[in-house]
Coordinates of C-alpha atoms and ligand atoms in Angstrom, one line a residue:
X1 CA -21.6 -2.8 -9.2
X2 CA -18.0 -2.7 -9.4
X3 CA -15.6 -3.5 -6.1
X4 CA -13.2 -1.0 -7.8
X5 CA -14.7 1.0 -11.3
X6 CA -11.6 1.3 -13.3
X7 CA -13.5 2.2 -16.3
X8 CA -15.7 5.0 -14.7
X9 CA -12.2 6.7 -14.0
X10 CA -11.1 5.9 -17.2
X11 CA -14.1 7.1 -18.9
X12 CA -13.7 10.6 -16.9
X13 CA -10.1 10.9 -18.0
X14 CA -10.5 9.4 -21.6
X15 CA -9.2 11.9 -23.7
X16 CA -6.5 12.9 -21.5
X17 CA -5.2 9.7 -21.1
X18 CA -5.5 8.5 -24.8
X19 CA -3.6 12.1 -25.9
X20 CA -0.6 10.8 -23.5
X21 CA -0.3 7.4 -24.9
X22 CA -0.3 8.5 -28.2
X23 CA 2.4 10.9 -27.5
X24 CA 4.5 8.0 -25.8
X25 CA 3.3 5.6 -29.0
X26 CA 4.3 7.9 -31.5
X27 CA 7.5 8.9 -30.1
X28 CA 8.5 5.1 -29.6
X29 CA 10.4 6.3 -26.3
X30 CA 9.1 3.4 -24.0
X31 CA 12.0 2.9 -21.6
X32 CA 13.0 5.9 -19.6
X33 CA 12.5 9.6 -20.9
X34 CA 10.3 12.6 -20.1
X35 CA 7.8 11.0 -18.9
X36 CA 9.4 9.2 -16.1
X37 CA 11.5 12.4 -15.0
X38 CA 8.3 14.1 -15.2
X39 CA 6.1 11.9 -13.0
X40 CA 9.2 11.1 -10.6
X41 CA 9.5 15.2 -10.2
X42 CA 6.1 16.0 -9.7
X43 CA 5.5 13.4 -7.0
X44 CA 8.9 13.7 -5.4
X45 CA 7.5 17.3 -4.6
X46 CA 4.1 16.1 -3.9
X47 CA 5.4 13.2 -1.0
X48 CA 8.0 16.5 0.3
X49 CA 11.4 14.1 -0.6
X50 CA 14.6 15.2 -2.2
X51 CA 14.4 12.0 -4.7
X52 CA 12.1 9.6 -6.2
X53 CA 12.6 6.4 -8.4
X54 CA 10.3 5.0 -10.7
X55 CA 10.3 1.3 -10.5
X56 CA 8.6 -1.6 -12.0
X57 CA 6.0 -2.5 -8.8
X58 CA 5.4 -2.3 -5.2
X59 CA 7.4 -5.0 -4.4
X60 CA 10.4 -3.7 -6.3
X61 CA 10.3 -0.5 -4.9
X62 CA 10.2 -2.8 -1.1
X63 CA 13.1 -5.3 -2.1
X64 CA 15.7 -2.2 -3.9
X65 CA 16.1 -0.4 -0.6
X66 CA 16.6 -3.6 1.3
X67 CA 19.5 -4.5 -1.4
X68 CA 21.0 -1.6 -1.2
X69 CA 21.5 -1.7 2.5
X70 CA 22.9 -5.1 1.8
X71 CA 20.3 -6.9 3.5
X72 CA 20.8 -10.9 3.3
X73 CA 21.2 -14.2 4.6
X74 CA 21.7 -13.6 8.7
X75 CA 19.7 -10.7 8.8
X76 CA 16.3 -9.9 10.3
X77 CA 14.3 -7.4 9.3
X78 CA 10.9 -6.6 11.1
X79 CA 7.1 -6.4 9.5
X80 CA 3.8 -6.9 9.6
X81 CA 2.3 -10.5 9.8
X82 CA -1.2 -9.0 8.8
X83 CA -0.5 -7.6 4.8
X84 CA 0.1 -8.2 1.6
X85 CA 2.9 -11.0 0.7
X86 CA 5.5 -8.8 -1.0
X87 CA 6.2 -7.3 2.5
X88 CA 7.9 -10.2 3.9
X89 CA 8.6 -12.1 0.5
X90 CA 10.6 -9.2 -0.3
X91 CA 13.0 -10.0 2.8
X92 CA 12.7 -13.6 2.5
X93 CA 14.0 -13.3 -1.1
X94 CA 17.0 -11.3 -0.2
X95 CA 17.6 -14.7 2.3
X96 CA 17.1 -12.9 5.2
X97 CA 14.5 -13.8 8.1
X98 CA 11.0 -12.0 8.4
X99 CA 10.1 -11.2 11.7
X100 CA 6.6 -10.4 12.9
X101 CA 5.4 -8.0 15.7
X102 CA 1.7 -8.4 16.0
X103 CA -0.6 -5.6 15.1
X104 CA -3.3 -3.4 16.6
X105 CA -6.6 -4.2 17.0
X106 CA -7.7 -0.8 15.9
X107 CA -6.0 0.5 13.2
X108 CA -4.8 -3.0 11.8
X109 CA -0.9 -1.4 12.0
X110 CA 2.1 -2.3 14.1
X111 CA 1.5 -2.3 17.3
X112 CA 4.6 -0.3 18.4
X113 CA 4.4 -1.4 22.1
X114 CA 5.5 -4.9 20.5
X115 CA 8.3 -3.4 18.4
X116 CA 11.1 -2.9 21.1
X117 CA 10.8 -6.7 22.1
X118 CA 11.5 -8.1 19.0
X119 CA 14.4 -6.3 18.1
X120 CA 18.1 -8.4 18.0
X121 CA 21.6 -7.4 16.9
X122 CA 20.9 -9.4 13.7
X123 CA 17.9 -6.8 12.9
X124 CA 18.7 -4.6 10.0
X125 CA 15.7 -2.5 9.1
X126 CA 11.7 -2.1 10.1
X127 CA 8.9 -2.0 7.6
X128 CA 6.1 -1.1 8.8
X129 CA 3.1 -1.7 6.5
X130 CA 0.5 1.3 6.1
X131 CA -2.5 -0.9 5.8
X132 CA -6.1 0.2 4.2
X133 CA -4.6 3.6 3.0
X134 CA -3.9 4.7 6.7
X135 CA -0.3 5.4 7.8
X136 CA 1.3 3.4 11.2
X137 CA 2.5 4.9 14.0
X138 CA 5.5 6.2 11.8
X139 CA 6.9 8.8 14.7
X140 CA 7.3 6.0 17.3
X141 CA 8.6 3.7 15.0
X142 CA 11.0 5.9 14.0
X143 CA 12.2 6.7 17.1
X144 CA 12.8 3.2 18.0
X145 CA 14.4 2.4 15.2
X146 CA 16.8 5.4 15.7
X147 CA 17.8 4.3 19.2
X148 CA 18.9 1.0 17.7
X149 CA 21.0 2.6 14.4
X150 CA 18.2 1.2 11.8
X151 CA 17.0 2.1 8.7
X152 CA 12.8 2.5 8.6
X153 CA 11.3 1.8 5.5
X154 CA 7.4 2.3 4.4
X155 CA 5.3 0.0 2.8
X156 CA 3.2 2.6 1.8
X157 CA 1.6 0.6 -1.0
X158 CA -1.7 1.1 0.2
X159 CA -1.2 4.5 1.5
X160 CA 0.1 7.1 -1.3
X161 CA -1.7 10.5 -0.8
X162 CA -2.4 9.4 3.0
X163 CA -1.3 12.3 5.7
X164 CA 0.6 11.6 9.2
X165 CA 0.1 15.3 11.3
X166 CA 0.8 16.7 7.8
X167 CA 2.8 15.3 6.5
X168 CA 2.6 12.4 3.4
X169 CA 2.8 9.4 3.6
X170 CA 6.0 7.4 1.4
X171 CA 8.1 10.5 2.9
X172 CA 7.9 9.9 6.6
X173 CA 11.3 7.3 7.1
X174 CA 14.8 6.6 5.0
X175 CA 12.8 5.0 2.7
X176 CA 8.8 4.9 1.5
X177 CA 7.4 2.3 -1.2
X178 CA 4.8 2.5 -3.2
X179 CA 2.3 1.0 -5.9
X180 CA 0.5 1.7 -9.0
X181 CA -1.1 -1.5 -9.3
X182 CA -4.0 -0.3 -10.8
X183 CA -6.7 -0.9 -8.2
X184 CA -4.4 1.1 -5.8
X185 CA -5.1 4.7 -4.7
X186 CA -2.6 6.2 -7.4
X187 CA -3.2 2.8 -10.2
X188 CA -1.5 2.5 -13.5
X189 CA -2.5 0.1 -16.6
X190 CA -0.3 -2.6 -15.6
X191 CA 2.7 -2.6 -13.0
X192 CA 4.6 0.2 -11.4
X193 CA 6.0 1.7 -8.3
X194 CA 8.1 4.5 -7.2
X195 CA 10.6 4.5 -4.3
X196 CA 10.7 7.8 -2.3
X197 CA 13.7 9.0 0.1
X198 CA 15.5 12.1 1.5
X199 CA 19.0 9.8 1.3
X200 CA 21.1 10.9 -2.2
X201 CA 23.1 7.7 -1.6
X202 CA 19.9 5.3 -1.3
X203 CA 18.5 6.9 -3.9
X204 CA 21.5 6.6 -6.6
X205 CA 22.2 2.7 -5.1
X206 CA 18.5 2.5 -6.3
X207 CA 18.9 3.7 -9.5
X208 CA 21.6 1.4 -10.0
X209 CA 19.8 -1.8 -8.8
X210 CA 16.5 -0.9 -10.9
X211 CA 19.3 -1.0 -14.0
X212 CA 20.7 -4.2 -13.1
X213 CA 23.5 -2.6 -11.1
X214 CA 24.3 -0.6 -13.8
X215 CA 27.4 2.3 -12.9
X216 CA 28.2 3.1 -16.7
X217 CA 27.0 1.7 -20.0
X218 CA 27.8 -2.4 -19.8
X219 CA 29.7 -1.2 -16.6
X220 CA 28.2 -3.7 -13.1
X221 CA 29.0 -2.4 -10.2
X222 CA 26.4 -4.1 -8.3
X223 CA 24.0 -6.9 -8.1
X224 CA 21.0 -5.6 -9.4
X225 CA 17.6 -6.5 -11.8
X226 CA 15.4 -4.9 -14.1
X227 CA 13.5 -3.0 -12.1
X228 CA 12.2 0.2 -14.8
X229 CA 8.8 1.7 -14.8
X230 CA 8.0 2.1 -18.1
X231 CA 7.0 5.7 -20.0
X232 CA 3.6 4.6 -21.2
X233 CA 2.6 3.8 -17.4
X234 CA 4.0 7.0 -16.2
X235 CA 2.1 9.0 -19.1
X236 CA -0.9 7.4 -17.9
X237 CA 0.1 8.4 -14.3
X238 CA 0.9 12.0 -14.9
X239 CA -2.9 12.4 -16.0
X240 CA -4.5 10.7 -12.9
X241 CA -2.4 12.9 -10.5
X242 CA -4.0 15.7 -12.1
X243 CA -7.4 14.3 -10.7
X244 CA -5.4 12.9 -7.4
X245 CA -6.0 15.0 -4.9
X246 CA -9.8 15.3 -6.2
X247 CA -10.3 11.9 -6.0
X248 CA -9.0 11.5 -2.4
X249 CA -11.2 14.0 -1.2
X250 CA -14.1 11.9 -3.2
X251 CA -12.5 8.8 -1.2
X252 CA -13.4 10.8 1.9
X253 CA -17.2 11.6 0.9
X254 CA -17.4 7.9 0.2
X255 CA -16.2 6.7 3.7
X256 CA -18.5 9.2 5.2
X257 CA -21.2 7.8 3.5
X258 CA -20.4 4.5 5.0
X259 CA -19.4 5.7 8.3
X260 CA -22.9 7.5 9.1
X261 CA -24.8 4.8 6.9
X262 CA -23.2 1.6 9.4
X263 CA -23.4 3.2 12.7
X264 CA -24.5 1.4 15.5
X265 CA -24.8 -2.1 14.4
X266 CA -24.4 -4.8 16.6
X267 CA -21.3 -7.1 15.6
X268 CA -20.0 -4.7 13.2
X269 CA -16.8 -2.3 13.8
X270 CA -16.3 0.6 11.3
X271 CA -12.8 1.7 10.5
X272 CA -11.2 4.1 13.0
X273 CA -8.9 7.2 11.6
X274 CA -6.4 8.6 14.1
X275 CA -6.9 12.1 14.3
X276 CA -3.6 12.9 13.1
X277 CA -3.9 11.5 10.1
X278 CA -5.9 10.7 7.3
X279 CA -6.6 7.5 5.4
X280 CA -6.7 7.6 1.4
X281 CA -8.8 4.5 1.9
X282 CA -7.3 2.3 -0.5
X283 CA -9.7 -0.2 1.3
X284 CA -12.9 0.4 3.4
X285 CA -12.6 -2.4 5.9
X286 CA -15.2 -3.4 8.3
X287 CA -14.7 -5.9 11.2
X288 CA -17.8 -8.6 11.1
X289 CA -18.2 -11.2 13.9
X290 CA -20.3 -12.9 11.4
X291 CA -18.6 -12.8 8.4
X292 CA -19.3 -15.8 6.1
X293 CA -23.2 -14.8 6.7
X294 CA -22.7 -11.1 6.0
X295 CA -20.5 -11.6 3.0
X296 CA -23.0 -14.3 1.6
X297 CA -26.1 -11.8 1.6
X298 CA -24.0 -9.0 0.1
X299 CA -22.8 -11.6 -3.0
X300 CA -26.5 -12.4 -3.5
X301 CA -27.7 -8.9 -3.8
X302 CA -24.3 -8.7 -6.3
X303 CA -22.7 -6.5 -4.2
X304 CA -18.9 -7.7 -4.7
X305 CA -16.7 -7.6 -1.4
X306 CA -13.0 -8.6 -0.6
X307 CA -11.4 -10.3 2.5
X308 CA -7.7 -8.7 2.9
X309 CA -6.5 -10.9 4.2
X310 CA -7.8 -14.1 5.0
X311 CA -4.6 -15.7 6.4
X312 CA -1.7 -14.0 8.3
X313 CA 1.4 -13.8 6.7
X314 CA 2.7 -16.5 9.7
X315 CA 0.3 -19.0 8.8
X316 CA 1.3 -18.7 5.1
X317 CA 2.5 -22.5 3.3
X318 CA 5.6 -20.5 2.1
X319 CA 6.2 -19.5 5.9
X320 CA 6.0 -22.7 7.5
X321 CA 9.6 -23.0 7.9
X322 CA 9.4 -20.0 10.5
X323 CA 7.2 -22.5 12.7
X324 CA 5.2 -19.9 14.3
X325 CA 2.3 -21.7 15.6
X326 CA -0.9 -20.3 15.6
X327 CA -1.7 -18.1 18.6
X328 CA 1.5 -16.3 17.6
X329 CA 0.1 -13.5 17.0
X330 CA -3.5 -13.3 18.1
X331 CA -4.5 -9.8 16.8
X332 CA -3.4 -10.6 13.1
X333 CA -5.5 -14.2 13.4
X334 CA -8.5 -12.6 14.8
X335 CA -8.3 -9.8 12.0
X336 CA -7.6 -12.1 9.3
X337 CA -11.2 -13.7 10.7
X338 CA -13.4 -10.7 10.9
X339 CA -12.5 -8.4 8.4
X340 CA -14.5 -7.2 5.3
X341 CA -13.9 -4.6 2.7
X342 CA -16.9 -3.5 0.9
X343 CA -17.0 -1.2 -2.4
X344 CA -14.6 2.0 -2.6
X345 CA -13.4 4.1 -5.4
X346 CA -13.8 7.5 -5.6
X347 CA -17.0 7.3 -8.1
X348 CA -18.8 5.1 -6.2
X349 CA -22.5 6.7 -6.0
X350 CA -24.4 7.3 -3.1
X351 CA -27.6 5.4 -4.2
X352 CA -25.2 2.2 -4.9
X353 CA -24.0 3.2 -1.4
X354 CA -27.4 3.3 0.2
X355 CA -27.9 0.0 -1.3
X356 CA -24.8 -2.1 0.1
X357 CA -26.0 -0.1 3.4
X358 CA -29.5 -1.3 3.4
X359 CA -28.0 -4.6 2.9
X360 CA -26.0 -4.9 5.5
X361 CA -28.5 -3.7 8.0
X362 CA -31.0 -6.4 6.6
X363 CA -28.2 -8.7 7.2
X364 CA -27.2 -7.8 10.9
X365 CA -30.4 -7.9 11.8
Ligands
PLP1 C1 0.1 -4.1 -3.4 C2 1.0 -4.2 -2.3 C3 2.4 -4.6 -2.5 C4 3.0 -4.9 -3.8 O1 2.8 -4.1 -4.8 P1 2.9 -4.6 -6.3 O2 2.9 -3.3 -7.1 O3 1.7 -5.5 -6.6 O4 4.2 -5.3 -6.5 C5 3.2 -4.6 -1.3 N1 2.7 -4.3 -0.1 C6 1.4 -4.0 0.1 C7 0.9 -3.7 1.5 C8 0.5 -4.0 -1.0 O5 -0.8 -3.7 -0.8

C-alpha cells in the first residue's frame, strides 16, 4: 500500500501525459513558452485571479511576494508555528523575524483570536498557512490585516482546489502560494509552484524576481533569483488538471470512507471541515492520544502513515535564536504530539481502506 500512489495516477493518465512530454521534448522549448502561458491561464481562471506566475516551488512562490513588498531585516511578518518549514524559512531568509500566533485546536489553522495581539508597527504581512488541504479563517484574517494597512498572503500549499464559502482557495488575499510538489493535491514530476494575485503590480514585481530581477534583456532592476517553472512540468500539469476536479471529488469519497469507518473511537479525533468550506485533503490527519502505539500496529500490518509535523516550527534547531521556550504555544506542541495522517490519494480503494480501518479499531481497542 502506498501513503500516496503516484503511479496509479500516472498509470490512469499514461498516454496523456507521455504525448505532452514528447511534444515539449521534441520541440526543445524547456524554459518558458506555451505551456507555461497555458497552465498559468487556465488556473488563473480556475483560482478566480486576474494573474498567475509560474514559479519554481512552494517556497518560491512564498519568498517572491515577500521580496517584492521589500520585506527584510527589521520586519516581522506573522505565521503559523504548526507547518511546513518554508513558511517561516521563507521570512527568515529575507532577514526578517518570524512570528508565531498559536493555532486552533480544531482545524489545526490560525487561531485568529491570537492574531490581533501579536501584531507591532514593525509587522509587514500575515501568512496564514492552509494546513491539510483546508483553508484558515481567511475573512477574519483579512479583515485584521486590513485595519492595520497589511498585505495577507496564503500558504496555500496544501490547499489548491480547496473552497472558502465559494470561493478558491490561493485567491482569497493580495497574494496565494502554491505547490506542485508531486505528492501535493495538484503534484508535478519534480518542483513547481505558481503564485496567484488580483494585484497587476505584485504580479509584474513577481515576474521580475522569478527572472532574476530582470526589466529588459541583461537589464536588473531588482534583486531577484531564478525562480522559472519549467515547460515539461507545466505539460505534465495541464494533463492532471484535466482529471483535477475529478480527483478532488474522489478525495472526498476517500475521507468519507474514513470519517464513517473511525467514528466513535475512544482517543481518536477525526478531522473536522468547517461548513463553509471544503478541504482538498492534501492530508487526512487524525488526532491519537496514543500515537507511538497506534502508528506501530499500522507499520506492522504495512500500512505506511506520516506524522506532519512532529516538532513546531518554534522548537525547530534553526529557530533557537527566537528563544521561544516550550509552552509557547501549547496548541501547536500538543498537535505536533497527537497527530497522524494515514493513506490518501484519490485512488485509494475502499477494501485497502476497510483494512487500515479494521486496523485501527484492533488497535484502539
Ligand atoms: C510543501 C509546502 C511548502 C513548500 O513547497 P515546495 O514546493 O516544497 O517548496 C510550503 N508550505 C507548506 C505548508 C507546504 O506544505
Amino acid at each position: 500500500m502506498n501513503f500516496i500512489d503516484l503511479q496509479a495516477q500516472y498509470r490512469a493518465y499514461q498516454g496523456e501525459i507521455d504525448a505532452a512530454i514528447a511534444e515539449v521534448t521534441a520541440s526543445a522549448r524547456f524554459i518558458g513558452g506555451p505551456n507555461i502561458e497555458a497552465l498559468e491561464e487556465r488556473l488563473a481562471t480556475f483560482v478566480g485571479v486576474k494573474h498567475a506566475v509560474g514559479v519554481g516551488s512552494g517556497t518560491q512562490a512564498l519568498i517572491i511576494p515577500l521580496m517584492a513588498w521589500g520585506i527584510g531585516p527589521g520586519d516581522e511578518v506573522i505565521t503559523s508555528p504548526f507547518t511546513f518549514i518554508a513558511s517561516a524559512e521563507v521570512i527568515a531568509l529575507l532577514g526578517a523575524k518570524p512570528v508565531f500566533v498559536d493555532i486552533r485546536a480544531d482545524d489545526f489553522n490560525l487561531d485568529v483570536d491570537q492574531l490581533e495581539a501579536a501584531i507591532t508597527p514593525r509587522t509587514k504581512a500575515i501568512m496564514p498557512v492552509s494546513l491539510y488541504g483546508q483553508c484558515a479563517d481567511m475573512d477574519a484574517i483579512n479583515a485584521i490585516a486590513r485595519h492595520h494597512g497589511i498585505p495577507v498572503i496564503e500558504d496555500a500549499c496544501q490547499s489548491f482546489g480547496g473552497l472558502y464559502k465559494g470561493r478558491r482557495s490561493c485567491g482569497l488575499a493580495q497574494a496565494g502560494a502554491t505547490s506542485f510538489f508531486p505528492a501535493k493535491p495538484l503534484g508535478a514530476f519534480g518542483d513547481g509552484g505558481m503564485l496567484f494575485t488580483d494585484d497587476a503590480t505584485l504580479a509584474g514585481k513577481a515576474r521580475m524576481i522569478k527572472e532574476h530581477g530582470q526589466t529588459a534583456r541583461y537589464q536588473h532592476g531588482l534583486l531577484g533569483l531564478n525562480g522559472r517553472l519549467d515547460a515539461l512540468q507545466a505539460a505534465v500539469l495541464r494533463v492532471k488538471m484535466d482529471h483535477f476536479e475529478d480527483e478532488i471529488q474522489a478525495r472526498q469519497k476517500v475521507a468519507g470512507v474514513y470519517q464513517q469507518g473511525l467514528t466513535g473511537i475512544p482517543g481518536i479525533t477525526l478531522p473536522m471541515v468547517h461548513p463553509d468550506r471544503m478541504s482538498v485533503y492534501a492530508q487526512f490527519t487524525i488526532r491519537v492520544r496514543e500515537r507511538q502505539a497506534i502508528q506501530e500496529r499500522l507499520t506492522a500490518a504495512d500500512i505506511p502513515t506520516a506524522v506532519h509535523y512532529p516538532a513546531p516550527l518554534h522548537r525547530q534547531p534553526v529557530f533557537a535564536h527566537l528563544g521561544l521556550a516550550p509552552g509557547s504555544f501549547p496548541v501547536a506542541e500538543q498537535a505536533a504530539g497527537e497527530v497522524l495522517s494515514l493513506p490518501m490519494h484519490p485512488f485509494l480503494d475502499e477494501a485497502d481502506q476497510q483494512r487500515i480501518i479494521a486496523v485501527i479499531r484492533e488497535a484502539a481497542d
